XYZ file of C-alpha atoms in Angstrom:
483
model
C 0.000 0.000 0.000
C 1.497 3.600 -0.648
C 2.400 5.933 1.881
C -0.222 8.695 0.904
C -3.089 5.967 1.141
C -1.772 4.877 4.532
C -1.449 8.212 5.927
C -4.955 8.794 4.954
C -6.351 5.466 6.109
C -5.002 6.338 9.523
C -6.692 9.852 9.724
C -9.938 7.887 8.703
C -9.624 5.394 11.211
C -8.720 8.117 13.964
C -12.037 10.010 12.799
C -14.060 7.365 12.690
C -12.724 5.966 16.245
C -13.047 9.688 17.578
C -17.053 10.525 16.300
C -18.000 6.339 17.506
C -16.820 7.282 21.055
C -18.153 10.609 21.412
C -21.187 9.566 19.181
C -21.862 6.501 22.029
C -20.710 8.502 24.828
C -23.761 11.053 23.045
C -26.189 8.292 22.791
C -25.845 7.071 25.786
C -26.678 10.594 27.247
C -29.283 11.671 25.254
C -31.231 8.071 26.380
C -30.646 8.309 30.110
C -31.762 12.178 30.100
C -34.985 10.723 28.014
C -35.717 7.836 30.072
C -34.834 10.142 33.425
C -37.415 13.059 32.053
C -39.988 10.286 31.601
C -39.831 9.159 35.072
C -40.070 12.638 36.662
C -42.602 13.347 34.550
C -44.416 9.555 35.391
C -43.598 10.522 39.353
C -45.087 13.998 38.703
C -48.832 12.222 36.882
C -48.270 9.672 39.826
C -48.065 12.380 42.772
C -50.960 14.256 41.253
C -53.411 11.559 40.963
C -52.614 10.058 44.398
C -53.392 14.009 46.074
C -56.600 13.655 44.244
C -56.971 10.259 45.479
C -55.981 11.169 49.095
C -58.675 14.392 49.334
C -61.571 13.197 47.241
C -63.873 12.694 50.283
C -62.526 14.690 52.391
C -60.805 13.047 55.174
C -63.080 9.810 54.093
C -61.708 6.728 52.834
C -60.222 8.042 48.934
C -61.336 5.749 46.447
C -61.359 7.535 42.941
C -64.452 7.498 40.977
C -64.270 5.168 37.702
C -65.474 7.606 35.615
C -63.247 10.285 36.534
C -60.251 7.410 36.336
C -61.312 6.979 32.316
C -61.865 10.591 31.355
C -58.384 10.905 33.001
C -56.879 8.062 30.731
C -58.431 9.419 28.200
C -56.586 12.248 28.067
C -53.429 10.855 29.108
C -53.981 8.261 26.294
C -53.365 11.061 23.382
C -49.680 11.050 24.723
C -49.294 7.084 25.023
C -49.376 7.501 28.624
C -51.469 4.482 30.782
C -51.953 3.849 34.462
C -53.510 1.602 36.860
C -54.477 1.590 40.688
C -54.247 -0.814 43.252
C -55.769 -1.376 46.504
C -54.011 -1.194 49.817
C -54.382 -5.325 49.646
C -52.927 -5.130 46.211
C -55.938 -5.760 44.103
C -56.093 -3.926 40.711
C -59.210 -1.114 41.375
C -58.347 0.274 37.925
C -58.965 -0.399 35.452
C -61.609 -3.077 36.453
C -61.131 -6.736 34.652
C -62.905 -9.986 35.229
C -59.660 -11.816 36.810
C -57.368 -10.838 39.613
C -54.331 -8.882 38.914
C -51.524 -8.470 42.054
C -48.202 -7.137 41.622
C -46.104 -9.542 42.537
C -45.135 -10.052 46.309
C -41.508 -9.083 46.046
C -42.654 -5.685 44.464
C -45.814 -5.017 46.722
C -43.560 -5.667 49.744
C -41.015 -2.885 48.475
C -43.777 -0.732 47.802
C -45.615 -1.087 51.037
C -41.870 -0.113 52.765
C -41.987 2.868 50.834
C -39.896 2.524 47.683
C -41.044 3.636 44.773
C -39.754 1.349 41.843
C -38.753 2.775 38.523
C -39.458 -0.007 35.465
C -37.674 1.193 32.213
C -38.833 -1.432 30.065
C -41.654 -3.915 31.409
C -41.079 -6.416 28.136
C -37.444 -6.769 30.330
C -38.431 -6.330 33.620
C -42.192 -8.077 34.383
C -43.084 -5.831 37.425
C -46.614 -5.996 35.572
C -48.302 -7.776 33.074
C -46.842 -8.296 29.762
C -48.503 -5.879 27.396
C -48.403 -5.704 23.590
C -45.773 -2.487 23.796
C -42.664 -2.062 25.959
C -43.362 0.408 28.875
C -41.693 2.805 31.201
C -42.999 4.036 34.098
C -43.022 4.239 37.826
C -44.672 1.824 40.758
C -45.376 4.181 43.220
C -47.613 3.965 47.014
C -49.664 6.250 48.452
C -49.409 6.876 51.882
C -51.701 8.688 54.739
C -50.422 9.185 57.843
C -48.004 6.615 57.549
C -50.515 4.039 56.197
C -50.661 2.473 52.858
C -53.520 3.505 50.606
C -52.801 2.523 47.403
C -50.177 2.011 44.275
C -50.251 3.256 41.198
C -48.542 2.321 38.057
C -48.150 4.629 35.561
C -46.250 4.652 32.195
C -45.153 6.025 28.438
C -44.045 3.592 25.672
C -40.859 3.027 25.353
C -41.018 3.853 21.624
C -42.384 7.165 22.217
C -39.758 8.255 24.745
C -36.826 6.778 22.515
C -38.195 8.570 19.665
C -35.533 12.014 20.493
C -33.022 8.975 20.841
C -33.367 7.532 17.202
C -33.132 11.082 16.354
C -30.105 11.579 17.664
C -28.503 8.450 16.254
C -29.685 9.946 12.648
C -28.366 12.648 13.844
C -24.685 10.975 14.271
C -24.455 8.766 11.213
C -25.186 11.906 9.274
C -22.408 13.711 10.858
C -20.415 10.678 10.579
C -21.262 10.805 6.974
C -20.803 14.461 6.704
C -17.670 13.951 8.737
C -15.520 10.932 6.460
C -16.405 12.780 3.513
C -14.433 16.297 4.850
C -11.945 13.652 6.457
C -11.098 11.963 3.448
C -10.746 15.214 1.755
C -8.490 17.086 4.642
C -6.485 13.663 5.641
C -6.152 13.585 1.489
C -4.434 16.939 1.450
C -2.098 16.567 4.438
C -1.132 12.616 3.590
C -0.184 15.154 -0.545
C 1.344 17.434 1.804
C 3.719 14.787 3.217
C 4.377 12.005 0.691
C 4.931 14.624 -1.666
C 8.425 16.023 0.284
C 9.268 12.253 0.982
C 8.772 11.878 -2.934
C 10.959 14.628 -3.683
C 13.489 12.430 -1.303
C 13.136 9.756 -3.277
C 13.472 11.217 -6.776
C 16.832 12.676 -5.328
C 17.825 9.818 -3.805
C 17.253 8.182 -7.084
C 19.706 10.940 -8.883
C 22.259 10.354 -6.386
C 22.140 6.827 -6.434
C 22.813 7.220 -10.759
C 25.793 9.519 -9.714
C 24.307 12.786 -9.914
C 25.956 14.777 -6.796
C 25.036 18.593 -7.508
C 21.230 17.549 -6.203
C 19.957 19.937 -3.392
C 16.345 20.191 -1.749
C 14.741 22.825 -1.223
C 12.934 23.133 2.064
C 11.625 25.478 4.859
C 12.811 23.696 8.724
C 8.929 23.551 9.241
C 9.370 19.561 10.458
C 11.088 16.708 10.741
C 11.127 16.221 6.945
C 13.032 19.092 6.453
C 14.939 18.215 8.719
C 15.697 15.106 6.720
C 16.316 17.252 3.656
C 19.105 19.086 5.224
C 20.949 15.832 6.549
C 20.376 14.766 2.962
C 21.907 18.130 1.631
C 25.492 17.690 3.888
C 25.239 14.526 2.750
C 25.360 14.773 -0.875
C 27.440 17.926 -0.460
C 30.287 15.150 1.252
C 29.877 12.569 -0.627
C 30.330 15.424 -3.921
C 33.496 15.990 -1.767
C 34.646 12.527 -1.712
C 34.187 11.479 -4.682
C 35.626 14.598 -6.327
C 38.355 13.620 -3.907
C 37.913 10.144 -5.531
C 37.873 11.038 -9.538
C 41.070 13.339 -8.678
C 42.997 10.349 -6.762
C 41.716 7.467 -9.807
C 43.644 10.093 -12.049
C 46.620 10.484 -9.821
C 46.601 7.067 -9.880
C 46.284 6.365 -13.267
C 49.098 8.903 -14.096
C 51.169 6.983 -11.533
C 50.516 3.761 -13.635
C 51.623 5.179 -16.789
C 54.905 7.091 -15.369
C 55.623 3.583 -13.730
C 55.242 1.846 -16.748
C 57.312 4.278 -18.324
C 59.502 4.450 -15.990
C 60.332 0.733 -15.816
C 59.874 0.172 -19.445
C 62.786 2.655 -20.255
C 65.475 0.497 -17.694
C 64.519 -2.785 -18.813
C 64.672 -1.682 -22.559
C 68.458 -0.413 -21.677
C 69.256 -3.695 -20.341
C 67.795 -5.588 -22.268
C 69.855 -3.992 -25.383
C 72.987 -4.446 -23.321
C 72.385 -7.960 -22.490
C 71.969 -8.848 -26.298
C 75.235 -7.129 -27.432
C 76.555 -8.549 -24.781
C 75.275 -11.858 -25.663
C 76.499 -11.457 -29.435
C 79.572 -9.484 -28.965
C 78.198 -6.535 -30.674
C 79.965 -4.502 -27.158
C 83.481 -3.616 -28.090
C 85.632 -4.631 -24.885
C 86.235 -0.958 -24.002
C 82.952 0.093 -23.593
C 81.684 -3.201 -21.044
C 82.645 -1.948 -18.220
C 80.520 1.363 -18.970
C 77.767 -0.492 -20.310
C 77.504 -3.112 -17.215
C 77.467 0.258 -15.028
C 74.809 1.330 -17.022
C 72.771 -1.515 -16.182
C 73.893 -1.062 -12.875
C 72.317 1.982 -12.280
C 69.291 1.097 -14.141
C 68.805 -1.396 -12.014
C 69.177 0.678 -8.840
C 66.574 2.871 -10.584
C 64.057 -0.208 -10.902
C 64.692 -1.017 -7.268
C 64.359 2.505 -5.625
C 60.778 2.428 -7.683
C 59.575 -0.852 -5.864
C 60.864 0.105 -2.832
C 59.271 3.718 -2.417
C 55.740 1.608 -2.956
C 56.264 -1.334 -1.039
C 57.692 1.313 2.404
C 54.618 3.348 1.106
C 52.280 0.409 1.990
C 54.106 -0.833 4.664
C 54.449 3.007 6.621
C 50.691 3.323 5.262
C 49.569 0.244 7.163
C 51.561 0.681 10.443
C 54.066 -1.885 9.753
C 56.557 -0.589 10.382
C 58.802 -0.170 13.475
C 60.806 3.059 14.484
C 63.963 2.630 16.519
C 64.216 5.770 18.385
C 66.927 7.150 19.346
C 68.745 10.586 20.806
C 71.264 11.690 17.923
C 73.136 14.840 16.303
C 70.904 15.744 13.462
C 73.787 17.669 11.984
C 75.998 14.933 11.280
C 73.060 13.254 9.149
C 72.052 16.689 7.245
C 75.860 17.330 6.449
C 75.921 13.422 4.854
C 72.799 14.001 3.029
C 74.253 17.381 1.183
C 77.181 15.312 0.250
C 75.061 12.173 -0.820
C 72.887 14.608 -2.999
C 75.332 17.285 -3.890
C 76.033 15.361 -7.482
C 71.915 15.542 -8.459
C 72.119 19.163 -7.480
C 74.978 20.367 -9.139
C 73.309 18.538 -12.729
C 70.129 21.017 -12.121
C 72.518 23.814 -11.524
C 71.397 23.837 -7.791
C 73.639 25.643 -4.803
C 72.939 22.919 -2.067
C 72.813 24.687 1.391
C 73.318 23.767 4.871
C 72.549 25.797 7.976
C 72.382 24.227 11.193
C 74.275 24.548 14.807
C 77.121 22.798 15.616
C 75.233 20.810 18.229
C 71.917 19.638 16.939
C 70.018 16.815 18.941
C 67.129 15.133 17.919
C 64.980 11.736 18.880
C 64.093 10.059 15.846
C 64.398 6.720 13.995
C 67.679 7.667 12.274
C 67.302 5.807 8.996
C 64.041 7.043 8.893
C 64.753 10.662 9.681
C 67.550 10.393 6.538
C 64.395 9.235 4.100
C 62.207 11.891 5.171
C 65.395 14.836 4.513
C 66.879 13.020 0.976
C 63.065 13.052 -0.194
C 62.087 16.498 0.479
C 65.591 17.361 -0.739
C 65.042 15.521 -4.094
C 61.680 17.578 -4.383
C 63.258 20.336 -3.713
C 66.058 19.264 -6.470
C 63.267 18.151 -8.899
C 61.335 21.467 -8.733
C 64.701 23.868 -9.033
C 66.451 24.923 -11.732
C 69.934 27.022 -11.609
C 68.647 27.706 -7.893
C 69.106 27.292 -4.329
C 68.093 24.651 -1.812
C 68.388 25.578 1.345
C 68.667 22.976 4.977
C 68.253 25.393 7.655
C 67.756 23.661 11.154
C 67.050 24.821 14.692
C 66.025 23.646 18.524
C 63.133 24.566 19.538
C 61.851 23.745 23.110
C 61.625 19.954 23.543
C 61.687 19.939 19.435
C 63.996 19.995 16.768
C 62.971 21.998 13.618
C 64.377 21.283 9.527
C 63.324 23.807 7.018
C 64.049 22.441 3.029
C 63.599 25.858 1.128
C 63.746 26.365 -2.584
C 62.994 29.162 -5.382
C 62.151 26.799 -7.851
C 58.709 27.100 -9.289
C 56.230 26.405 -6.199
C 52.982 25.475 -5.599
C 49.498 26.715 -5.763
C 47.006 26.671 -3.078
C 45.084 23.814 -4.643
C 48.383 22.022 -5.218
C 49.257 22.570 -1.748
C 45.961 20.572 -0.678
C 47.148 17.279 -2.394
C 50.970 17.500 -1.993
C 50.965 14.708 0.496
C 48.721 12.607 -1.122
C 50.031 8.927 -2.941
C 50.454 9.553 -6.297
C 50.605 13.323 -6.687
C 52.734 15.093 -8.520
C 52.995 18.997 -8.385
C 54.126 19.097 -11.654
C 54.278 16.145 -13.534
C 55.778 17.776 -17.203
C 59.015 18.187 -15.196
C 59.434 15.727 -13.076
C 63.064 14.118 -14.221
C 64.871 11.352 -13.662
C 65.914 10.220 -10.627
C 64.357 12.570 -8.477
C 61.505 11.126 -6.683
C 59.607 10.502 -10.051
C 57.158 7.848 -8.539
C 54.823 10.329 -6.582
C 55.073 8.662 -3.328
C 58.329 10.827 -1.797
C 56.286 13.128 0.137
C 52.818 10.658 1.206
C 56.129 9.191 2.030
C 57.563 11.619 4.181
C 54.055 12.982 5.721
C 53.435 9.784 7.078
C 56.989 8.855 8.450
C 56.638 12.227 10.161
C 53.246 11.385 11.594
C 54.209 8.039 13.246
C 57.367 10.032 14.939
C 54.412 11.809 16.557
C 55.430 15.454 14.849
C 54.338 17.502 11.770
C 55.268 18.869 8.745
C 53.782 22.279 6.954
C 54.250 23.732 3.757
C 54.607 27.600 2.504
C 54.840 28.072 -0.946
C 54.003 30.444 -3.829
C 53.752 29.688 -7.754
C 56.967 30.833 -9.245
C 58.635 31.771 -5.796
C 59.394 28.922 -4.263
C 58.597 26.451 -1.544
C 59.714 25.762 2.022
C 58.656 22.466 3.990
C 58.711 23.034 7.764
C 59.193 19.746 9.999
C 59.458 19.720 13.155
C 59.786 16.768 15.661
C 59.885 16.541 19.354
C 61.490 15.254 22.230
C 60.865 11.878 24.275
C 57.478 12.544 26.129
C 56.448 15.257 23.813
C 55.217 13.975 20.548
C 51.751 15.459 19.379
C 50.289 12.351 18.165
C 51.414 9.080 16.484
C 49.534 8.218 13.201
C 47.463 4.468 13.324
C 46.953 4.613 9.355
């Protein structure tokens, strides 16, 4: 069943359950005030016709006079209204028939200890005879000076007192008729009202689901619907995010694929041509040795590109484990400049080092020398007949490296992704040997994290960039990374 015809068969049913009560509860009220008008007005007939009774011979014995007794039905008669009188030895007086009629001896004995007894329906109740139409009325005694002189019975058919009552019920169903046909009308408009936002859910839902993230619903915070529709706004809005984030890192990666490919293609081509002049003699003898160091350093270049994705995955996934120790940073920064001092001087780079003679640090030491050569080889790859500057410091329980350059720098937008896997700032110049793969500085951002310190980057397109680390002491590191 749909929503909207749910929604509306609930209204219905709350209607209908809301006018049956109150119509009952109405019903129920409307016959007890009848039947309770009827008797007052039966006790009223009843206390008239008993002072007549009591004063017709003044102070004598009261015995009303037959014909008095029928003109008086007579005229009660026009508004269904009958009575009859019995003796103080409960004999029915009036009206006169040829056998005895008694009340019976529970009621008499009631009525001679002065109760008067109310019968609402005498086809229910036999207080009296069984007559051809229900009656209500009163039994009630007359009493002179404490002595019983009579009872009375007098009564209305029931049909004419429930007559305001069947009223009333037509009354009700026509209401109730009246009433489902403005309910289905009103609970048809407010079910519209609120299937038709959930609808407008589901047809964006449907759009996001086929990819579709620029979807946005318009609402006014009037409910919890709304409410909905914003939650489903921020959501879209993220998941847009993501899987911009997504599309960006697929091409990243995809770029990575085809340097790699590249970049392994153009090694194994090299020694591959080696190895078959080698294998035919088409090497002359002088120029083995430089062709065998050739495929040397290919080689070295196929390994380094393994390796920076296999410590990727393995720093990536926590696994592996830093051996910290207190050590003179200096001694490692001065090695590096002379390690990479021969890639620098081929881009026309002045490699520079600035740091105190004294420089202590708590690191992984190995580790510490990846994260410097690979934001030195960026550094390297982005410069050209420039300078690279180390400049290192204490700071309080920290040590501080700065890597600055005036090569071409970054962009904002570059800046965002530097330190993702796979990025390249620029990949049209990215050259050979120098961190080509992508991975140098997810690399080094995620070294840094698991050392527990952090690295920041200040750059601007055509100026030059400057990565900032800093990490602390023993007992001071800022967080370690669990990713």
């Amino acid at each position: 069943m749909k929503l909207i015809y749910q929604h509306m068969l609930s209204f219905l049913l709350i209607i209908i359950a809301t006018v049956s009560i109150i119509g009952y509860a109405e019903i129920n009220y409307v016959r007890n005030q009848a039947y309770e008008q009827n008797f007052e007005r039966m006790e009223s007939y009843g206390n008239t016709i008993g002072g007549l009774a009591m004063t017709a011979g003044k102070g004598e014995k009261a015995v009303l006079n037959n014909t008095f007794l029928d003109q008086l039905q007579f005229v009660l008669s026009s508004n269904h209204i009958h009575f009859r009188v019995f003796t103080p030895d409960n004999n029915q007086v009036y009206p006169q028939t040829s056998e005895s009629v008694r009340l019976p001896r529970a009621v008499f004995n009631s009525l001679k200890k002065g109760q008067e007894i109310r019968i609402k329906n005498n086809k229910v109740e036999t207080h009296i005879w069984q007559t051809k139409n229900a009656y209500s009325g009163v039994l009630m005694p007359w009493f002179s000076n404490h002595r019983l002189m009579g009872v009375i019975w007098i009564g209305s058919t029931v049909h004419n007192i429930e007559r305001p009552i069947q009223m009333a019920k037509a009354n009700l169903l026509n209401a109730l008729i009246i009433t489902l046909l403005v309910g289905v009308f009103l609970s048809f408009i407010l079910s519209y009202y609120s299937t038709s936002k959930i609808k407008r859910l589901s047809k964006a839902t449907d759009k996001v689901a086929a990819g579709d993230f620029d979807v946005q619903i318009k609402h006014k915070d009037h409910d919890e619907i709304d409410q909905l529709a914003t939650n489903f706004n921020r959501m879209v809005r993220k998941l847009k995010k993501s899987n911009d984030e997504i599309k960006a890192q697929e091409k990243r990666r995809d770029q990575f694929m085809a340097d790699a490919a590249h970049e392994m293609r153009t090694p194994l081509t090299t020694i591959n041509g080696i190895l078959e002049g080698l294998q035919y003699d088409a090497i002359p003898e002088e120029s083995k040795p430089k062709s065998i160091a050739l495929m040397r350093r290919e080689t070295t270049r196929l390994i380094r590109l393994i390796n920076e994705n296999l410590d990727y995955e393995k720093i990536r996934n926590n696994q592996i484990m830093l051996i910290k120790t207190n050590f003179d940073a200096k001694k490692v920064l001065q090695d590096i400049v002379v390690q990479l001092q021969n890639n620098a001087e081929k881009a026309k780079d002045e490699l520079i080092l600035k740091a105190p003679s004294n420089l202590p640090i708590y690191a992984d030491r190995d580790r510490f020398t990846q994260i410097i050569v690979n934001l030195v080889q960026n550094a390297i790859q982005f410069t050209h007949d420039g300078k690279i500057t180390i400049s290192a410091k204490r700071l309080e329980h920290a040590c501080q490296i700065q890597v600055s350059d005036n090569g071409i720098g970054m962009s904002k937008e570059q800046i965002k992704y530097i330190f993702e896997r796979f990025f390249k700032a620029d990949p049209s110049r990215a050259r050979l040997g120098t961190g080509e793969s992508g991975l140098g500085l997810s690399i080094v951002s995620s070294l840094i994290k698991q050392h527990g310190g952090k690295i920041t980057v200040d750059s601007t397109p055509k100026v030059g960039s400057t990565f900032i680390v800093t990490i602390y002491d023993k007992g001071f590191e800022q967080f370690v990374s669990k990713s």
